[in-house]
mmCIF file of C-alpha atoms in Angstrom:
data_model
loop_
_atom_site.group_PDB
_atom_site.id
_atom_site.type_symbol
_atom_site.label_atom_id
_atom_site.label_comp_id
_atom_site.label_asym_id
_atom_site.label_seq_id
_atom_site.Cartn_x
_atom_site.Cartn_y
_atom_site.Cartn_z
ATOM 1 C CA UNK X 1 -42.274 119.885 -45.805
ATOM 2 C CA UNK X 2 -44.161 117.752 -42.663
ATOM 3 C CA UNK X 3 -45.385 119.699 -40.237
ATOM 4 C CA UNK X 4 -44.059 119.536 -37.027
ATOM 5 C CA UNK X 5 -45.827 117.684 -34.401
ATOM 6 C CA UNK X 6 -45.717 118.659 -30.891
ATOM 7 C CA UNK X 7 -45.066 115.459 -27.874
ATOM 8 C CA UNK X 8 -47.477 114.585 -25.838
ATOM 9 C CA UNK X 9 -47.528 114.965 -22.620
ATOM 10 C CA UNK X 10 -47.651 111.770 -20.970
ATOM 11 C CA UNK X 11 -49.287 111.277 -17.508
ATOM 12 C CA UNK X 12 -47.281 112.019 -14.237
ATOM 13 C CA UNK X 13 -46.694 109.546 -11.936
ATOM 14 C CA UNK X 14 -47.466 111.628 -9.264
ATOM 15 C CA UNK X 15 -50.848 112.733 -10.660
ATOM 16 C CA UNK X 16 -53.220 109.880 -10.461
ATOM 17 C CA UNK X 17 -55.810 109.649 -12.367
ATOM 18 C CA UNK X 18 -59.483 109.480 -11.282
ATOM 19 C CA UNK X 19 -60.284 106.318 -11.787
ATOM 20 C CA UNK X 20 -57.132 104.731 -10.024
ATOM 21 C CA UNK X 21 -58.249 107.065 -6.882
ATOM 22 C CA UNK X 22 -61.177 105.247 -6.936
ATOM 23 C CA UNK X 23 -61.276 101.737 -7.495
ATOM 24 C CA UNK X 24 -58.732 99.486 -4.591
ATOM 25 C CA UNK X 25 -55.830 97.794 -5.855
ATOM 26 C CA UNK X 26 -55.781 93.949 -5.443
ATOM 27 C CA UNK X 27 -53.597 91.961 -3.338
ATOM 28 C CA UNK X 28 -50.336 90.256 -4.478
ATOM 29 C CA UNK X 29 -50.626 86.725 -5.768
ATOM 30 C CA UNK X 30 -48.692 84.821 -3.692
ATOM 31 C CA UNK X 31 -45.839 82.478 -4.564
ATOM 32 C CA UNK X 32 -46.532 78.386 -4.820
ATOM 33 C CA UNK X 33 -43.088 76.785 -3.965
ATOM 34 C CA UNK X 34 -42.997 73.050 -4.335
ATOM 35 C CA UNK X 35 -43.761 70.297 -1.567
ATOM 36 C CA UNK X 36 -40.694 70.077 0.338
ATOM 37 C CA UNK X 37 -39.716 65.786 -0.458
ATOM 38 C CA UNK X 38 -40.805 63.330 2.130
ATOM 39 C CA UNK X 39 -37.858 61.372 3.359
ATOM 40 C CA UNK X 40 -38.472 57.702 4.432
ATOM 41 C CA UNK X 41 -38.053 57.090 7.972
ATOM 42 C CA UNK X 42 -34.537 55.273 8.081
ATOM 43 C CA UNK X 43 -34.465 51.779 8.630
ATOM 44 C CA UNK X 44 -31.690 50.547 11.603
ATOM 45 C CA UNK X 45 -29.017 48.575 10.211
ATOM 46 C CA UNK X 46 -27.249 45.508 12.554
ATOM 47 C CA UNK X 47 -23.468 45.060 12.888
ATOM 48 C CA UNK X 48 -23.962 41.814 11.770
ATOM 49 C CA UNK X 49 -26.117 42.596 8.289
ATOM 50 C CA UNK X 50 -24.223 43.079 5.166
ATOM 51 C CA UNK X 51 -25.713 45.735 2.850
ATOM 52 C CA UNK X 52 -25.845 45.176 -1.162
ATOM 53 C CA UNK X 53 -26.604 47.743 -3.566
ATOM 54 C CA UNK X 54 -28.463 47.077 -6.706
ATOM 55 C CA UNK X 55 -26.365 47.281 -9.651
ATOM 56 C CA UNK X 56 -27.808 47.927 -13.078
ATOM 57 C CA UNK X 57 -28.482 45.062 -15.449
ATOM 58 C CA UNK X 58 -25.767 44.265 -17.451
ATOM 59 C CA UNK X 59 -27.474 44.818 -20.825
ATOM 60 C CA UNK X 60 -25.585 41.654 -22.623
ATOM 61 C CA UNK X 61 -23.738 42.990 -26.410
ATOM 62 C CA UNK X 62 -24.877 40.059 -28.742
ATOM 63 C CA UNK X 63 -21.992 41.472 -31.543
ATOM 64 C CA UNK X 64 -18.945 41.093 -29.034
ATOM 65 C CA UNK X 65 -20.166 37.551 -27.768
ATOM 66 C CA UNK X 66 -20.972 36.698 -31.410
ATOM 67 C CA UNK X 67 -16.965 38.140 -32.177
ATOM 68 C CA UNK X 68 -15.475 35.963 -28.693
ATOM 69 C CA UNK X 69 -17.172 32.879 -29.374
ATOM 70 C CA UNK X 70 -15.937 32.951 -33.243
ATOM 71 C CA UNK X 71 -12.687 33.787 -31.828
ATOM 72 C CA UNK X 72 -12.619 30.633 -29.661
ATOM 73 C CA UNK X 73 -13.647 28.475 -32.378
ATOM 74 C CA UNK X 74 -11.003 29.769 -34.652
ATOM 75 C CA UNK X 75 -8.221 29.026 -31.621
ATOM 76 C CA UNK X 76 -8.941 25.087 -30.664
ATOM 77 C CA UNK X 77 -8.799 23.311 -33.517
ATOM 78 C CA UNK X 78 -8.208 19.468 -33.440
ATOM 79 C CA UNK X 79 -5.133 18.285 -33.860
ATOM 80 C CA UNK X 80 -3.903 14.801 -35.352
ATOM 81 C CA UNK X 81 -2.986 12.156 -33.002
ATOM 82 C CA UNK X 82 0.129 10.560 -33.717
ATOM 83 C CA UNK X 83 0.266 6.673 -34.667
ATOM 84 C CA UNK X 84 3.046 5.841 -32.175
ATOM 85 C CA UNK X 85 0.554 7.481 -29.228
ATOM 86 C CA UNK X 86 -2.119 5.008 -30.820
ATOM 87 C CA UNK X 87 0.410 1.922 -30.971
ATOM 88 C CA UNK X 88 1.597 2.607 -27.489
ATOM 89 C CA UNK X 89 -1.959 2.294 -26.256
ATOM 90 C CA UNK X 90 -2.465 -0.965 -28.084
ATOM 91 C CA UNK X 91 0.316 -2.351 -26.475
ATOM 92 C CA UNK X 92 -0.811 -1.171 -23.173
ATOM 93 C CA UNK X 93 -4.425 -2.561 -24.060
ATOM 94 C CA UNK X 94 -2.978 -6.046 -25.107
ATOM 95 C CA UNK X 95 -0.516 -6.175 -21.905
ATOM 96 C CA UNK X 96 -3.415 -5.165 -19.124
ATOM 97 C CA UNK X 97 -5.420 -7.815 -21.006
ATOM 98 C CA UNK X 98 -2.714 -10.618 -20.721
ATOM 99 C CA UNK X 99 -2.481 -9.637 -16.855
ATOM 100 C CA UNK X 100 -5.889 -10.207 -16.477
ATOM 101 C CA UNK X 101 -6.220 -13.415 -18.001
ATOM 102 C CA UNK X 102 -3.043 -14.496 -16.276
ATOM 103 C CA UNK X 103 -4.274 -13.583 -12.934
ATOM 104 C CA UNK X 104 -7.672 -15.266 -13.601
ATOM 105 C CA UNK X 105 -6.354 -18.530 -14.921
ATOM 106 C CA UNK X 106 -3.716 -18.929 -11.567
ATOM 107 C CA UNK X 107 -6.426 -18.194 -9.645
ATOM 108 C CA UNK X 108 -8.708 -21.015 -11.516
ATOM 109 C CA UNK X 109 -5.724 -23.414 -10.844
ATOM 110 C CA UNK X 110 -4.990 -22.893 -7.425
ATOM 111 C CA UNK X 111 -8.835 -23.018 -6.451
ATOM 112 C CA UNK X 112 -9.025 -26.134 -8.147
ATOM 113 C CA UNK X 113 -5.502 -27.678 -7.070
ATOM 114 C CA UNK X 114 -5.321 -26.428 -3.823
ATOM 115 C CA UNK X 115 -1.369 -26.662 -3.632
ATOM 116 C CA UNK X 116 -0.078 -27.761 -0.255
ATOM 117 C CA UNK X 117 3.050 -26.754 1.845
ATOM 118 C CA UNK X 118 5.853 -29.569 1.807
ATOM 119 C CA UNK X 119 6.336 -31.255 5.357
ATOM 120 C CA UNK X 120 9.898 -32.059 7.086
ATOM 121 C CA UNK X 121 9.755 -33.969 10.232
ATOM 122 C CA UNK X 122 12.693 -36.466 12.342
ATOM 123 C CA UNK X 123 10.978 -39.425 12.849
ATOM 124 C CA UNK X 124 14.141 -40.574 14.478
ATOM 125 C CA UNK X 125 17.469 -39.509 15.963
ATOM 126 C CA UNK X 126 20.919 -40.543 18.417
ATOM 127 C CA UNK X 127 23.049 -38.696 20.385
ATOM 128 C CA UNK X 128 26.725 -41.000 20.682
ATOM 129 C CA UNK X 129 28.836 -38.334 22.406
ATOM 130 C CA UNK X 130 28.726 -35.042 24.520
ATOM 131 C CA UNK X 131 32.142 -34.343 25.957
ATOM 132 C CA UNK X 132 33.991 -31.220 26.678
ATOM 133 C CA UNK X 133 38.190 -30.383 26.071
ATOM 134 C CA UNK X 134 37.750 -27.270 27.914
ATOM 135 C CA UNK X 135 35.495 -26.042 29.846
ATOM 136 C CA UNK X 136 33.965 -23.915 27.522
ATOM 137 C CA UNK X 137 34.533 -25.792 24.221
ATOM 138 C CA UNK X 138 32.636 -28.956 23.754
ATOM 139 C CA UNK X 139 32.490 -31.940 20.695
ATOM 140 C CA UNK X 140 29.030 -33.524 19.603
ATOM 141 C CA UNK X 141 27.929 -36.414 17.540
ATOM 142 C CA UNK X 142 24.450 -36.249 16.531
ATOM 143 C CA UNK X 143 22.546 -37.974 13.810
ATOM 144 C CA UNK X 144 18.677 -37.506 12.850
ATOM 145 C CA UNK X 145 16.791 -39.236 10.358
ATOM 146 C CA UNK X 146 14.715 -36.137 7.986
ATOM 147 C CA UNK X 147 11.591 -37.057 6.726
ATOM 148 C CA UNK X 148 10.496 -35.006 3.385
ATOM 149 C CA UNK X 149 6.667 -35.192 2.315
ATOM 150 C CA UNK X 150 5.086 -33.672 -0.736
ATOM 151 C CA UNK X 151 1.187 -34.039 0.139
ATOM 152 C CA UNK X 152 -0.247 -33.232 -2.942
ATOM 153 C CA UNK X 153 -1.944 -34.880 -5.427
ATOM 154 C CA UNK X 154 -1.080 -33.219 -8.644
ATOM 155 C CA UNK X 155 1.887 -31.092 -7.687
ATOM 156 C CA UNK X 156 6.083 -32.237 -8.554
ATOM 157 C CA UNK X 157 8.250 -30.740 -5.534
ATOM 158 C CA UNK X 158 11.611 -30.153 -6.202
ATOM 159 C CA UNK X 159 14.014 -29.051 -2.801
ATOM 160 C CA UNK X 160 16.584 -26.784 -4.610
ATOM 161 C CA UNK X 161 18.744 -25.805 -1.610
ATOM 162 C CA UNK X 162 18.103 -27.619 1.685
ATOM 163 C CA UNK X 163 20.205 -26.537 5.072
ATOM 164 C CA UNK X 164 20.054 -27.857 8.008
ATOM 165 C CA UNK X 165 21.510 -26.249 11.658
ATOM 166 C CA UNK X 166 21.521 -28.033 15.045
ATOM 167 C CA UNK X 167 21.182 -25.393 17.857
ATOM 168 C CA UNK X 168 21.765 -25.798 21.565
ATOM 169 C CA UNK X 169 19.401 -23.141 23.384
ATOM 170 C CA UNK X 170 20.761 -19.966 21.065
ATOM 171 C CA UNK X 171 23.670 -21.086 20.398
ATOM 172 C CA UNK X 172 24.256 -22.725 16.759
ATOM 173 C CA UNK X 173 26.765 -25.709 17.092
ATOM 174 C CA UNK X 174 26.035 -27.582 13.678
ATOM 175 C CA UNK X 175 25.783 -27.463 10.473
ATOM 176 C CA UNK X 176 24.822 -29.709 7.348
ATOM 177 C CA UNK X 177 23.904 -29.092 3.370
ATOM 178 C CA UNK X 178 21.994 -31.035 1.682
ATOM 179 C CA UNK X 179 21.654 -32.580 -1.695
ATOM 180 C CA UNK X 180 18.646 -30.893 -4.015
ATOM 181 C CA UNK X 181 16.504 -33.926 -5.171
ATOM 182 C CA UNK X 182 12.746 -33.841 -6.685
ATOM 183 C CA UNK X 183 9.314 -35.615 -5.278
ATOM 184 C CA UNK X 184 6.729 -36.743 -6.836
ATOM 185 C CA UNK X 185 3.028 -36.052 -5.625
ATOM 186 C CA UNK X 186 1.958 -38.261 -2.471
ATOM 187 C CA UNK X 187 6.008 -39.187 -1.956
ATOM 188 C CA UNK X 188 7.803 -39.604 0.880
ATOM 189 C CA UNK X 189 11.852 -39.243 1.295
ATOM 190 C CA UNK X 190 13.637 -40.487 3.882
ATOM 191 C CA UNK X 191 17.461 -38.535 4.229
ATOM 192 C CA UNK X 192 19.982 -39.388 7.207
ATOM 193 C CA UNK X 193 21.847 -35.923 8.517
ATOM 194 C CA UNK X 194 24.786 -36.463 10.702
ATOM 195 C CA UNK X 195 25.758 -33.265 12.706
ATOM 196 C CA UNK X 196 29.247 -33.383 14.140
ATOM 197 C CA UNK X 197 30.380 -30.536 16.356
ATOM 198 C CA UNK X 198 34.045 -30.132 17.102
ATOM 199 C CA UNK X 199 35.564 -27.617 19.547
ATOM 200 C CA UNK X 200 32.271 -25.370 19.288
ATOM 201 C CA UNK X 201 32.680 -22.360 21.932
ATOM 202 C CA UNK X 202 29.733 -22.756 24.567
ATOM 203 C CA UNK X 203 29.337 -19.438 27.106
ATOM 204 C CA UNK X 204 29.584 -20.427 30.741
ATOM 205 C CA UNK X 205 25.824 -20.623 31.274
ATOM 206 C CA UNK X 206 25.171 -23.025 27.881
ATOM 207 C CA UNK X 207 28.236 -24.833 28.807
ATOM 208 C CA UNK X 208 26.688 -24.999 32.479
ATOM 209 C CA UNK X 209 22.854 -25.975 31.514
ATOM 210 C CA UNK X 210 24.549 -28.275 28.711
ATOM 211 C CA UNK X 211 26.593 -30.812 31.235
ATOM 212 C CA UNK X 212 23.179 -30.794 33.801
ATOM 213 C CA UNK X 213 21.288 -32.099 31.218
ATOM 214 C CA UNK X 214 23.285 -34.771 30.007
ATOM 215 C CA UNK X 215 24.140 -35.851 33.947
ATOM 216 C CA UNK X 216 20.244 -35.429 34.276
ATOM 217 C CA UNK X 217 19.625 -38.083 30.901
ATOM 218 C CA UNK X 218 17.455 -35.280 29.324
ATOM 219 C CA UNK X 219 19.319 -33.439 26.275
ATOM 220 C CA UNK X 220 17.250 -30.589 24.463
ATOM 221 C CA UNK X 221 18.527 -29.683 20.867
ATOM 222 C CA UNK X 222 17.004 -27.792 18.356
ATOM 223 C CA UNK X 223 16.797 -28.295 14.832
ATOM 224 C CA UNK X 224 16.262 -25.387 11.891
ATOM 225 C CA UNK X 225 15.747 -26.131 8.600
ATOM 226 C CA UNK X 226 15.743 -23.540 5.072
ATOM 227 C CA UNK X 227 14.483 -24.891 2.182
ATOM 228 C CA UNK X 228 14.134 -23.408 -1.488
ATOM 229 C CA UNK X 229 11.056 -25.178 -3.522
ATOM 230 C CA UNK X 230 10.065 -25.314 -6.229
ATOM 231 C CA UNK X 231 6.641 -26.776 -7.489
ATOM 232 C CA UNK X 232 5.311 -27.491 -10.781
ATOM 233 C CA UNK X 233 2.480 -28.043 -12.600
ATOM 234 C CA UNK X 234 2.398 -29.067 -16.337
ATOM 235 C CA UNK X 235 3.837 -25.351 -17.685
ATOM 236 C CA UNK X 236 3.298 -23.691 -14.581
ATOM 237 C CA UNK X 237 6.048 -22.959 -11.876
ATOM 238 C CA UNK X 238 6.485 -21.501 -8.932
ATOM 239 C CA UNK X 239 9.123 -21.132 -6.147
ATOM 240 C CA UNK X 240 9.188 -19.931 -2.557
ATOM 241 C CA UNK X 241 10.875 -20.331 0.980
ATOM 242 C CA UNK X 242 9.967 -22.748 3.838
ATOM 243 C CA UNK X 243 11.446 -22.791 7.343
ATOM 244 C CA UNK X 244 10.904 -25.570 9.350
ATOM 245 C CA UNK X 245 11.776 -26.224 13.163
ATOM 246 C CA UNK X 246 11.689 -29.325 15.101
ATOM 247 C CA UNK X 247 12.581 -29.490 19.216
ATOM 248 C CA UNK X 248 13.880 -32.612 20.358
ATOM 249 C CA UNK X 249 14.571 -34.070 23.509
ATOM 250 C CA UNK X 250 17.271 -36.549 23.691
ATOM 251 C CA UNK X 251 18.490 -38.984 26.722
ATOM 252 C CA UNK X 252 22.081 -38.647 27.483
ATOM 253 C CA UNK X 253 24.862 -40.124 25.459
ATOM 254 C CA UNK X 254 26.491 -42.284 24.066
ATOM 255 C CA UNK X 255 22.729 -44.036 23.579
ATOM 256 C CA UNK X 256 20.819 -41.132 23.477
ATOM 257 C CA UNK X 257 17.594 -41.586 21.711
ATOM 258 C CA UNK X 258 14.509 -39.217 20.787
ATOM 259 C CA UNK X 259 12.165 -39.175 23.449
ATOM 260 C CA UNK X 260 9.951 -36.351 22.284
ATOM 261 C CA UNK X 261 9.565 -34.180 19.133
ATOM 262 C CA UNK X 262 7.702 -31.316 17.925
ATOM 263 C CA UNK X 263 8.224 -29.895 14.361
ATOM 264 C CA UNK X 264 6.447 -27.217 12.378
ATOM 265 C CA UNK X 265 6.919 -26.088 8.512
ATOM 266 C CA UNK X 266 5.820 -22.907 7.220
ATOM 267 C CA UNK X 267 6.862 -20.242 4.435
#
């Protein structure tokens, strides 16, 4: 068997010993806290400034654009085109072209022809009665002589509808067709028009200035022409409207002759 061993005793608290009597205790280490942080004085902002935060950088994923840009490729693929598209434009192509050379070559022949406009003109004219059965309805004789002109040089003219109206003032009071015919460059056609007017209704003022001017000797008719013409040149033709108007002034009847003209053509 062990012996038993008595405890020691340890020191009291209360008891110091003599050494601690002695020597002084030292003072307590004091704590180090950190630096409080230093804020940046704040910068004033306008009303009128917008502000914009800095965003990361987008760090760019090289497999998903590799995967999208494969993906796109695999989507548009080229596609046949069909022949009718490609016939269609051919036509189109040839068409345009002929246009072209159409437009160039008219405008080749009329710089070099220089077409002209036809002329009409009365060289002549009579006036063998005026007389009225009422006094608001009147009868006229009246005969002109037309003069046709084609002034060109290399240019057939051929009148395909010719009309011809006699016109007191406003008022119309005659009327006369004429027969189509066809002139030659440089030629000249001479065509008598006879204009009868029976019982033709006058208002009170025509009928009125009509009767002074035949008691004064000085009648004033009017003459309006439409003409349809068409010109050629070897295979190239070409129609269009002219209008011509001529004033005339006429002594009295029954001997009334042309004293003074003016006539003007144009389409």
């Amino acid at each position: 068997m062990l012996p038993l061993l008595a405890p020691s005793k340890s020191p009291s608290p209360s008891s110091p010993s003599p050494s601690s009597s002695l020597s002084p205790r030292p003072p307590p280490t004091p704590l180090l806290l950190p630096p409080p942080p230093q804020r940046r004085p704040a910068t004033p902002v306008s009303v009128n400034q917008v502000v914009i935060s800095k965003q990361a950088p987008k760090i760019p994923n090289f497999h998903t654009d590799k995967v999208a840009k494969e993906s796109i490729f695999v989507q548009v693929q080229p596609r046949r085109t069909n022949p009718l598209v490609w016939c269609g434009a051919i036509v189109c192509l040839i068409f345009s072209l002929v246009l072209i050379l159409f437009g160039i070559a008219t405008l080749i022949v009329y710089l070099v022809v220089k077409p002209k406009t036809p002329l009409f003109d009365t060289p002549n004219a009579s006036l063998t009665a005026i007389y009225f059965d009422t006094p608001e309805y009147f009868n006229g004789d009246f005969t002109f002589l037309a003069n046709f002109s084609n002034p060109n040089r290399k240019i057939d003219i051929r009148f395909e509808y010719l009309d011809i109206e006699l016109y007191f003032a406003d008022r119309l009071i005659s009327t006369q067709f004429l027969q189509p015919f066809t002139q030659r460059p440089k030629e000249t056609r001479l065509e008598a028009v006879h204009l009868i007017s029976s019982l033709v209704y006058l208002p009170q003022n025509h009928a009125v200035a009509l009767r002074t001017q035949v008691q004064s000797n000085r009648v004033n008719y009017n003459i309006r022409g439409t003409f349809k013409v068409k010109a050629s040149l070897g295979m190239i033709h070409f129609t269009y409207w002219l209008h011509s108007r001529c004033q005339l002034q006429m002594t009295g009847p029954p001997t009334g002759a042309l004293v003074a003209r003016s006539c003007r053509t144009k389409r």
